[in-house]
């Protein structure tokens, strides 16, 4: 049986780094989703096994909390493991650590994934997959010393700050707007000066519904404090005035 | 001495693939730039050697011509080599080939790079770098069976089709708008239906000047034929009305 913890090496590629020469958080999020995908696939419950059964994993929540971001050209590992399984959901954690100095921990992540039927979009019982074999891979001893995932509560006071059409490059292999693109678009709401003064300490995103090519995405921002912001994204389908919530994010900046 | 041809393996990651489950051309362009960077670095004329000497490589032109794009999860190699060197410029070629079946050639690329001084931005004599050692790495026998790089000539008739501010995620480690982002933004000018009917056969981009955070980028499109389009990008700096050209692109679509 494979280790409970999967460990995958990545490189902080120069074009994936921001002006401060450290990895963009969107690209780190992408590496985490890749690590999750590889970990599940190698253990028999990945997309290539599930999709022919008309089932798929859907990312429901993600939190990334960093002490620092890997610098340009750093090789680093994303470790990932399943901390717990409920009937319809798994909790999956991440640790990001330098590949040359494993005492250098860059940060951690937490996520929740739902198993759904690709036709009905209804939740599916995870225990029905290979007789609940995922239970053999639950790892509760490995530390993930960051706060729990947030539902991202927002007041009604958030103001519209951007309204942006969706484009070809936003659309993923499932025909939905790519989960990571929301992170990039939300971080693009802040001016470069914000990133000169602050770094992102933590990013929470709670996915509520899918959006699609042709939708216009509206971004509503609530300033919780000087360095904490929440953003609600809604979708308006083409030739429609019906606005529905797609996701909510919370961004915590810090001065080092 | 290392081989003249460098060969680097990449994975067509799921979140780097479009709705047709094949790699986005922007991500392929990024892999090519990485391969160029690794090839130069390993042979002693990369950025980490040049930057302390206040010199850098600047991408001047890039053409990518594909028979097909690597599908989701495919492992593929980007091979790269220097075909020729002039005083201020190098010609660098690329071949993209499947990692499991090296008879499966996905496509090719061509590029021109200028060596410049990072302070004066003036062209520098490439022969001054390690006494012209780059000449030992010129490879003229390896085939690159695609047309020459295009200057992308455009008429004055191109019409303004988009005017978009620059954002945090557009800015690269040098503080300029990322070369690959132009490719993504240009491809986003076309509707998803275009990509349902056609695939990109060839993409040429000629870089004219840098643009910066705060600039507004204007996109002018000229329809050369039903399946060939040119796009000129200009920049307008903040609180300015001066418009200057940044790059020109030519996109050739094909029905398979």
Short mmCIF file of N, CA, C and O in Angstrom, two decimals, chain B residues 77-190:
data_model
loop_
_atom_site.label_atom_id
_atom_site.label_comp_id
_atom_site.label_asym_id
_atom_site.label_seq_id
_atom_site.Cartn_x
_atom_site.Cartn_y
_atom_site.Cartn_z
N UNK B 77 8.07 16.31 -24.30
CA UNK B 77 9.35 17.00 -24.23
C UNK B 77 9.28 18.29 -25.04
O UNK B 77 8.70 18.31 -26.14
N UNK B 78 9.88 19.34 -24.51
CA UNK B 78 10.21 20.49 -25.34
C UNK B 78 11.72 20.43 -25.55
O UNK B 78 12.50 20.49 -24.59
N UNK B 79 12.11 20.24 -26.81
CA UNK B 79 13.53 20.30 -27.17
C UNK B 79 13.82 21.71 -27.64
O UNK B 79 12.98 22.34 -28.29
N UNK B 80 15.00 22.20 -27.35
CA UNK B 80 15.36 23.54 -27.82
C UNK B 80 16.84 23.61 -28.14
O UNK B 80 17.65 22.94 -27.50
N UNK B 81 17.14 24.40 -29.15
CA UNK B 81 18.53 24.57 -29.57
C UNK B 81 18.69 25.93 -30.25
O UNK B 81 17.72 26.50 -30.73
N UNK B 82 19.95 26.40 -30.28
CA UNK B 82 20.27 27.66 -30.94
C UNK B 82 20.66 27.35 -32.37
O UNK B 82 21.63 26.63 -32.62
N UNK B 83 19.91 27.90 -33.31
CA UNK B 83 20.16 27.63 -34.71
C UNK B 83 21.21 28.58 -35.28
O UNK B 83 21.96 28.23 -36.20
N UNK B 84 21.25 29.78 -34.74
CA UNK B 84 22.20 30.75 -35.27
C UNK B 84 22.38 31.92 -34.32
O UNK B 84 21.51 32.20 -33.48
N UNK B 85 23.53 32.59 -34.46
CA UNK B 85 23.84 33.74 -33.61
C UNK B 85 24.31 34.88 -34.51
O UNK B 85 25.17 34.67 -35.38
N UNK B 86 23.72 36.04 -34.31
CA UNK B 86 24.25 37.26 -34.93
C UNK B 86 24.83 38.11 -33.80
O UNK B 86 24.84 37.69 -32.65
N UNK B 87 25.29 39.32 -34.13
CA UNK B 87 25.96 40.12 -33.12
C UNK B 87 25.07 40.35 -31.88
O UNK B 87 25.49 40.15 -30.76
N UNK B 88 23.83 40.76 -32.15
CA UNK B 88 22.93 41.15 -31.05
C UNK B 88 21.79 40.16 -30.80
O UNK B 88 21.05 40.32 -29.83
N UNK B 89 21.64 39.17 -31.70
CA UNK B 89 20.46 38.31 -31.65
C UNK B 89 20.84 36.84 -31.75
O UNK B 89 21.83 36.51 -32.39
N UNK B 90 20.01 35.99 -31.15
CA UNK B 90 20.10 34.55 -31.43
C UNK B 90 18.78 34.07 -31.98
O UNK B 90 17.72 34.58 -31.62
N UNK B 91 18.87 33.05 -32.84
CA UNK B 91 17.70 32.31 -33.31
C UNK B 91 17.64 31.00 -32.54
O UNK B 91 18.58 30.21 -32.59
N UNK B 92 16.54 30.78 -31.84
CA UNK B 92 16.38 29.57 -31.03
C UNK B 92 15.13 28.83 -31.51
O UNK B 92 14.07 29.44 -31.66
N UNK B 93 15.28 27.53 -31.74
CA UNK B 93 14.16 26.72 -32.22
C UNK B 93 13.66 25.76 -31.14
O UNK B 93 14.36 25.50 -30.14
N UNK B 94 12.47 25.24 -31.36
CA UNK B 94 11.83 24.31 -30.42
C UNK B 94 11.16 23.17 -31.20
O UNK B 94 10.64 23.38 -32.30
N UNK B 95 11.16 22.00 -30.58
CA UNK B 95 10.36 20.88 -31.10
C UNK B 95 9.60 20.31 -29.91
O UNK B 95 10.19 20.12 -28.83
N UNK B 96 8.33 20.04 -30.10
CA UNK B 96 7.48 19.50 -29.03
C UNK B 96 7.08 18.09 -29.43
O UNK B 96 6.46 17.89 -30.48
N UNK B 97 7.45 17.11 -28.58
CA UNK B 97 7.29 15.71 -28.97
C UNK B 97 6.77 14.93 -27.76
O UNK B 97 7.08 15.26 -26.61
N UNK B 98 5.94 13.93 -28.02
CA UNK B 98 5.38 13.13 -26.95
C UNK B 98 6.50 12.38 -26.22
O UNK B 98 7.45 11.90 -26.85
N UNK B 99 6.40 12.24 -24.90
CA UNK B 99 7.46 11.60 -24.13
C UNK B 99 7.38 10.08 -24.20
O UNK B 99 8.39 9.40 -24.00
N UNK B 100 6.20 9.55 -24.48
CA UNK B 100 6.08 8.09 -24.55
C UNK B 100 6.22 7.57 -25.98
O UNK B 100 6.58 6.42 -26.18
N UNK B 101 5.93 8.41 -26.95
CA UNK B 101 6.02 8.01 -28.36
C UNK B 101 6.71 9.14 -29.10
O UNK B 101 6.07 10.08 -29.57
N UNK B 102 8.03 9.03 -29.24
CA UNK B 102 8.79 10.15 -29.79
C UNK B 102 8.59 10.31 -31.30
O UNK B 102 9.12 11.24 -31.91
N UNK B 103 7.82 9.38 -31.93
CA UNK B 103 7.42 9.61 -33.32
C UNK B 103 6.25 10.59 -33.41
O UNK B 103 5.92 11.05 -34.50
N UNK B 104 5.62 10.84 -32.27
CA UNK B 104 4.47 11.75 -32.25
C UNK B 104 4.98 13.17 -31.98
O UNK B 104 5.25 13.54 -30.84
N UNK B 105 5.14 13.92 -33.07
CA UNK B 105 5.62 15.30 -32.97
C UNK B 105 4.41 16.22 -32.93
O UNK B 105 3.60 16.23 -33.87
N UNK B 106 4.25 16.95 -31.84
CA UNK B 106 3.09 17.86 -31.72
C UNK B 106 3.30 19.14 -32.55
O UNK B 106 2.36 19.66 -33.12
N UNK B 107 4.54 19.63 -32.57
CA UNK B 107 4.76 20.86 -33.33
C UNK B 107 6.14 21.44 -33.07
O UNK B 107 7.00 20.80 -32.46
N UNK B 108 6.31 22.67 -33.55
CA UNK B 108 7.62 23.33 -33.52
C UNK B 108 7.47 24.79 -33.11
O UNK B 108 6.37 25.35 -33.14
N UNK B 109 8.59 25.38 -32.78
CA UNK B 109 8.60 26.80 -32.50
C UNK B 109 9.88 27.44 -33.01
O UNK B 109 10.90 26.76 -33.20
N UNK B 110 9.81 28.74 -33.25
CA UNK B 110 10.98 29.54 -33.59
C UNK B 110 10.95 30.79 -32.73
O UNK B 110 9.87 31.30 -32.41
N UNK B 111 12.13 31.30 -32.41
CA UNK B 111 12.17 32.52 -31.60
C UNK B 111 13.44 33.30 -31.89
O UNK B 111 14.43 32.75 -32.38
N UNK B 112 13.37 34.60 -31.62
CA UNK B 112 14.56 35.46 -31.69
C UNK B 112 14.69 36.15 -30.35
O UNK B 112 13.70 36.66 -29.80
N UNK B 113 15.90 36.15 -29.82
CA UNK B 113 16.20 36.77 -28.54
C UNK B 113 17.30 37.82 -28.73
O UNK B 113 18.28 37.57 -29.44
N UNK B 114 17.14 38.97 -28.10
CA UNK B 114 18.17 40.01 -28.11
C UNK B 114 18.86 40.01 -26.76
O UNK B 114 18.23 39.81 -25.71
N UNK B 115 20.16 40.24 -26.77
CA UNK B 115 20.90 40.46 -25.52
C UNK B 115 20.97 41.97 -25.29
O UNK B 115 21.41 42.72 -26.17
N UNK B 116 20.50 42.42 -24.12
CA UNK B 116 20.53 43.86 -23.85
C UNK B 116 21.18 44.15 -22.50
O UNK B 116 21.29 43.27 -21.64
N UNK B 117 21.58 45.39 -22.33
CA UNK B 117 22.07 45.89 -21.05
C UNK B 117 20.86 46.29 -20.21
O UNK B 117 19.96 46.99 -20.71
N UNK B 118 20.81 45.81 -18.95
CA UNK B 118 19.60 46.06 -18.14
C UNK B 118 19.50 47.52 -17.69
O UNK B 118 18.42 47.96 -17.31
N UNK B 119 20.59 48.26 -17.71
CA UNK B 119 20.53 49.69 -17.35
C UNK B 119 20.18 50.54 -18.57
O UNK B 119 19.21 51.29 -18.57
N UNK B 120 20.98 50.42 -19.64
CA UNK B 120 20.78 51.28 -20.81
C UNK B 120 19.69 50.74 -21.74
O UNK B 120 19.21 51.48 -22.59
N UNK B 121 19.30 49.46 -21.59
CA UNK B 121 18.37 48.77 -22.50
C UNK B 121 18.92 48.71 -23.93
O UNK B 121 18.16 48.44 -24.87
N UNK B 122 20.21 48.95 -24.12
CA UNK B 122 20.82 48.91 -25.45
C UNK B 122 21.28 47.49 -25.78
O UNK B 122 21.66 46.73 -24.88
N UNK B 123 21.27 47.13 -27.07
CA UNK B 123 21.75 45.80 -27.49
C UNK B 123 23.21 45.60 -27.11
O UNK B 123 24.01 46.55 -27.16
N UNK B 124 23.55 44.37 -26.77
CA UNK B 124 24.91 44.02 -26.36
C UNK B 124 25.47 42.95 -27.31
O UNK B 124 24.71 42.10 -27.79
N UNK B 125 26.77 42.97 -27.50
CA UNK B 125 27.43 41.99 -28.38
C UNK B 125 27.49 40.62 -27.69
O UNK B 125 28.12 40.47 -26.64
N UNK B 126 26.81 39.66 -28.29
CA UNK B 126 26.73 38.32 -27.69
C UNK B 126 28.10 37.67 -27.63
O UNK B 126 28.37 36.85 -26.75
N UNK B 127 29.01 38.06 -28.55
CA UNK B 127 30.35 37.45 -28.58
C UNK B 127 31.18 37.86 -27.36
O UNK B 127 32.20 37.23 -27.07
N UNK B 128 30.75 38.89 -26.64
CA UNK B 128 31.47 39.29 -25.42
C UNK B 128 31.17 38.39 -24.22
O UNK B 128 31.84 38.49 -23.18
N UNK B 129 30.16 37.53 -24.35
CA UNK B 129 29.79 36.64 -23.24
C UNK B 129 30.66 35.39 -23.29
O UNK B 129 30.57 34.61 -24.25
N UNK B 130 31.48 35.20 -22.28
CA UNK B 130 32.38 34.03 -22.21
C UNK B 130 33.11 33.81 -23.54
O UNK B 130 33.16 32.67 -24.05
N UNK B 131 33.64 34.90 -24.12
CA UNK B 131 34.40 34.81 -25.37
C UNK B 131 33.65 34.09 -26.49
O UNK B 131 34.24 33.29 -27.23
N UNK B 132 32.36 34.34 -26.57
CA UNK B 132 31.57 33.77 -27.67
C UNK B 132 31.36 32.28 -27.57
O UNK B 132 31.17 31.58 -28.57
N UNK B 133 31.36 31.77 -26.33
CA UNK B 133 31.23 30.32 -26.15
C UNK B 133 29.93 29.76 -26.71
O UNK B 133 29.83 28.57 -27.04
N UNK B 134 28.93 30.62 -26.86
CA UNK B 134 27.64 30.17 -27.42
C UNK B 134 27.82 29.55 -28.81
O UNK B 134 27.04 28.69 -29.21
N UNK B 135 28.88 29.97 -29.53
CA UNK B 135 29.13 29.43 -30.87
C UNK B 135 29.34 27.92 -30.85
O UNK B 135 29.06 27.23 -31.83
N UNK B 136 29.84 27.40 -29.72
CA UNK B 136 30.04 25.95 -29.61
C UNK B 136 28.72 25.18 -29.55
O UNK B 136 28.71 23.96 -29.66
N UNK B 137 27.64 25.90 -29.32
CA UNK B 137 26.34 25.23 -29.15
C UNK B 137 25.41 25.43 -30.34
O UNK B 137 24.25 25.09 -30.27
N UNK B 138 25.91 25.99 -31.43
CA UNK B 138 25.03 26.20 -32.58
C UNK B 138 24.75 24.86 -33.27
O UNK B 138 25.67 24.09 -33.56
N UNK B 139 23.47 24.62 -33.49
CA UNK B 139 23.01 23.36 -34.08
C UNK B 139 22.23 23.71 -35.34
O UNK B 139 21.17 24.31 -35.27
N UNK B 140 22.79 23.36 -36.50
CA UNK B 140 22.13 23.72 -37.76
C UNK B 140 21.55 22.49 -38.47
O UNK B 140 20.83 22.64 -39.45
N UNK B 141 21.85 21.28 -37.97
CA UNK B 141 21.39 20.07 -38.66
C UNK B 141 19.98 19.66 -38.25
O UNK B 141 19.29 18.98 -39.01
N UNK B 142 19.58 20.03 -37.05
CA UNK B 142 18.27 19.56 -36.56
C UNK B 142 17.16 20.34 -37.27
O UNK B 142 17.17 21.57 -37.33
N UNK B 143 16.19 19.60 -37.82
CA UNK B 143 15.15 20.21 -38.64
C UNK B 143 14.13 20.98 -37.81
O UNK B 143 13.77 20.56 -36.70
N UNK B 144 13.69 22.10 -38.37
CA UNK B 144 12.58 22.84 -37.78
C UNK B 144 11.67 23.24 -38.95
O UNK B 144 11.73 24.37 -39.45
N UNK B 145 10.85 22.26 -39.41
CA UNK B 145 10.17 22.41 -40.70
C UNK B 145 8.92 23.29 -40.65
O UNK B 145 7.83 22.87 -41.03
N UNK B 146 9.09 24.52 -40.18
CA UNK B 146 7.98 25.49 -40.21
C UNK B 146 8.52 26.79 -40.81
O UNK B 146 9.73 27.02 -40.85
N UNK B 147 7.60 27.63 -41.26
CA UNK B 147 7.98 28.87 -41.92
C UNK B 147 8.75 29.80 -41.01
O UNK B 147 8.72 29.67 -39.78
N UNK B 148 9.45 30.74 -41.63
CA UNK B 148 10.26 31.72 -40.90
C UNK B 148 9.37 32.57 -39.99
O UNK B 148 8.15 32.64 -40.16
N UNK B 149 10.02 33.22 -39.03
CA UNK B 149 9.32 34.15 -38.15
C UNK B 149 8.77 35.32 -38.96
O UNK B 149 9.41 35.80 -39.89
N UNK B 150 7.60 35.77 -38.56
CA UNK B 150 6.95 36.86 -39.29
C UNK B 150 7.08 38.17 -38.52
O UNK B 150 7.04 38.18 -37.29
N UNK B 151 7.26 39.26 -39.27
CA UNK B 151 7.23 40.57 -38.63
C UNK B 151 5.81 41.00 -38.31
O UNK B 151 5.59 42.00 -37.65
N UNK B 152 4.83 40.25 -38.82
CA UNK B 152 3.41 40.55 -38.64
C UNK B 152 3.09 41.95 -39.17
O UNK B 152 2.95 42.93 -38.42
N UNK B 153 2.99 42.04 -40.48
CA UNK B 153 2.61 43.32 -41.11
C UNK B 153 1.11 43.51 -40.97
O UNK B 153 0.33 42.60 -41.19
N UNK B 154 0.73 44.72 -40.62
CA UNK B 154 -0.70 45.02 -40.49
C UNK B 154 -1.00 46.32 -41.23
O UNK B 154 -0.16 47.20 -41.32
N UNK B 155 -2.23 46.41 -41.71
CA UNK B 155 -2.66 47.65 -42.35
C UNK B 155 -3.12 48.62 -41.26
O UNK B 155 -3.13 48.29 -40.09
N UNK B 156 -3.50 49.79 -41.69
CA UNK B 156 -4.01 50.80 -40.74
C UNK B 156 -5.49 50.55 -40.41
O UNK B 156 -6.09 51.30 -39.65
N UNK B 157 -6.07 49.49 -41.02
CA UNK B 157 -7.51 49.31 -40.91
C UNK B 157 -7.97 48.52 -39.69
O UNK B 157 -9.17 48.36 -39.48
N UNK B 158 -7.01 48.01 -38.92
CA UNK B 158 -7.39 47.19 -37.78
C UNK B 158 -8.26 48.01 -36.82
O UNK B 158 -7.96 49.17 -36.54
N UNK B 159 -9.35 47.39 -36.35
CA UNK B 159 -10.30 48.10 -35.49
C UNK B 159 -10.12 47.76 -34.03
O UNK B 159 -9.78 46.63 -33.68
N UNK B 160 -10.35 48.74 -33.19
CA UNK B 160 -10.25 48.54 -31.74
C UNK B 160 -11.32 47.55 -31.29
O UNK B 160 -12.51 47.78 -31.51
N UNK B 161 -10.90 46.45 -30.66
CA UNK B 161 -11.87 45.44 -30.22
C UNK B 161 -11.90 45.27 -28.70
O UNK B 161 -12.84 44.70 -28.17
N UNK B 162 -10.87 45.77 -28.00
CA UNK B 162 -10.87 45.66 -26.54
C UNK B 162 -9.89 46.68 -25.98
O UNK B 162 -8.89 47.02 -26.61
N UNK B 163 -10.19 47.15 -24.79
CA UNK B 163 -9.34 48.10 -24.08
C UNK B 163 -9.36 47.66 -22.62
O UNK B 163 -10.40 47.71 -21.98
N UNK B 164 -8.24 47.16 -22.14
CA UNK B 164 -8.25 46.43 -20.87
C UNK B 164 -7.13 46.95 -19.96
O UNK B 164 -5.98 47.06 -20.40
N UNK B 165 -7.45 47.27 -18.70
CA UNK B 165 -6.39 47.67 -17.78
C UNK B 165 -5.47 46.49 -17.46
O UNK B 165 -5.86 45.33 -17.60
N UNK B 166 -4.26 46.78 -17.02
CA UNK B 166 -3.34 45.73 -16.58
C UNK B 166 -3.56 45.46 -15.09
O UNK B 166 -3.99 46.34 -14.34
N UNK B 167 -3.26 44.23 -14.69
CA UNK B 167 -3.53 43.79 -13.31
C UNK B 167 -2.27 43.19 -12.69
O UNK B 167 -1.32 42.85 -13.41
N UNK B 168 -2.35 43.01 -11.37
CA UNK B 168 -1.26 42.38 -10.60
C UNK B 168 -0.73 41.10 -11.26
O UNK B 168 0.48 40.92 -11.41
N UNK B 169 -1.63 40.22 -11.71
CA UNK B 169 -1.18 38.91 -12.21
C UNK B 169 -0.57 39.00 -13.61
O UNK B 169 -0.04 38.02 -14.12
N UNK B 170 -0.67 40.18 -14.25
CA UNK B 170 -0.02 40.36 -15.56
C UNK B 170 1.47 40.69 -15.44
O UNK B 170 2.18 40.64 -16.45
N UNK B 171 1.92 41.07 -14.26
CA UNK B 171 3.26 41.65 -14.10
C UNK B 171 4.27 40.57 -13.77
O UNK B 171 4.05 39.76 -12.86
N UNK B 172 5.39 40.53 -14.48
CA UNK B 172 6.39 39.50 -14.28
C UNK B 172 7.49 39.96 -13.31
O UNK B 172 7.42 41.06 -12.74
N UNK B 173 8.48 39.10 -13.12
CA UNK B 173 9.55 39.37 -12.15
C UNK B 173 10.37 40.61 -12.50
O UNK B 173 11.04 41.17 -11.64
N UNK B 174 10.30 41.05 -13.76
CA UNK B 174 11.03 42.26 -14.16
C UNK B 174 10.18 43.52 -14.07
O UNK B 174 10.64 44.61 -14.44
N UNK B 175 8.94 43.38 -13.62
CA UNK B 175 8.05 44.54 -13.53
C UNK B 175 7.36 44.89 -14.84
O UNK B 175 6.66 45.89 -14.92
N UNK B 176 7.58 44.06 -15.87
CA UNK B 176 6.91 44.28 -17.16
C UNK B 176 5.68 43.38 -17.25
O UNK B 176 5.56 42.41 -16.51
N UNK B 177 4.83 43.70 -18.22
CA UNK B 177 3.74 42.76 -18.50
C UNK B 177 4.37 41.50 -19.11
O UNK B 177 5.19 41.56 -20.03
N UNK B 178 4.01 40.36 -18.54
CA UNK B 178 4.50 39.02 -18.87
C UNK B 178 4.25 38.71 -20.36
O UNK B 178 3.13 38.84 -20.86
N UNK B 179 5.32 38.27 -21.06
CA UNK B 179 5.24 37.98 -22.50
C UNK B 179 4.13 36.98 -22.84
O UNK B 179 3.51 37.06 -23.90
N UNK B 180 3.92 36.01 -21.94
CA UNK B 180 2.94 34.96 -22.21
C UNK B 180 1.51 35.50 -22.03
O UNK B 180 0.58 35.04 -22.70
N UNK B 181 1.35 36.48 -21.14
CA UNK B 181 0.01 37.03 -20.90
C UNK B 181 -0.56 37.67 -22.16
O UNK B 181 -1.77 37.63 -22.39
N UNK B 182 0.31 38.28 -22.98
CA UNK B 182 -0.19 38.86 -24.23
C UNK B 182 -0.84 37.78 -25.10
O UNK B 182 -1.88 37.99 -25.71
N UNK B 183 -0.18 36.61 -25.14
CA UNK B 183 -0.73 35.50 -25.94
C UNK B 183 -2.11 35.12 -25.41
O UNK B 183 -3.08 34.99 -26.16
N UNK B 184 -2.21 34.95 -24.08
CA UNK B 184 -3.49 34.58 -23.48
C UNK B 184 -4.56 35.63 -23.77
O UNK B 184 -5.70 35.30 -24.12
N UNK B 185 -4.20 36.90 -23.58
CA UNK B 185 -5.19 37.97 -23.78
C UNK B 185 -5.65 38.04 -25.24
O UNK B 185 -6.82 38.28 -25.52
N UNK B 186 -4.71 37.84 -26.17
CA UNK B 186 -5.09 37.87 -27.59
C UNK B 186 -6.03 36.70 -27.91
O UNK B 186 -7.04 36.87 -28.60
N UNK B 187 -5.72 35.51 -27.40
CA UNK B 187 -6.59 34.36 -27.68
C UNK B 187 -7.96 34.53 -27.03
O UNK B 187 -8.96 34.00 -27.52
N UNK B 188 -8.02 35.31 -25.94
CA UNK B 188 -9.31 35.59 -25.28
C UNK B 188 -10.18 36.55 -26.09
O UNK B 188 -11.35 36.75 -25.74
N UNK B 189 -9.63 37.15 -27.15
CA UNK B 189 -10.46 38.01 -28.01
C UNK B 189 -11.43 37.19 -28.86
O UNK B 189 -12.37 37.74 -29.42
N UNK B 190 -11.17 35.87 -28.96
CA UNK B 190 -12.01 35.03 -29.81
C UNK B 190 -13.00 34.24 -28.94
O UNK B 190 -12.67 33.81 -27.84
#
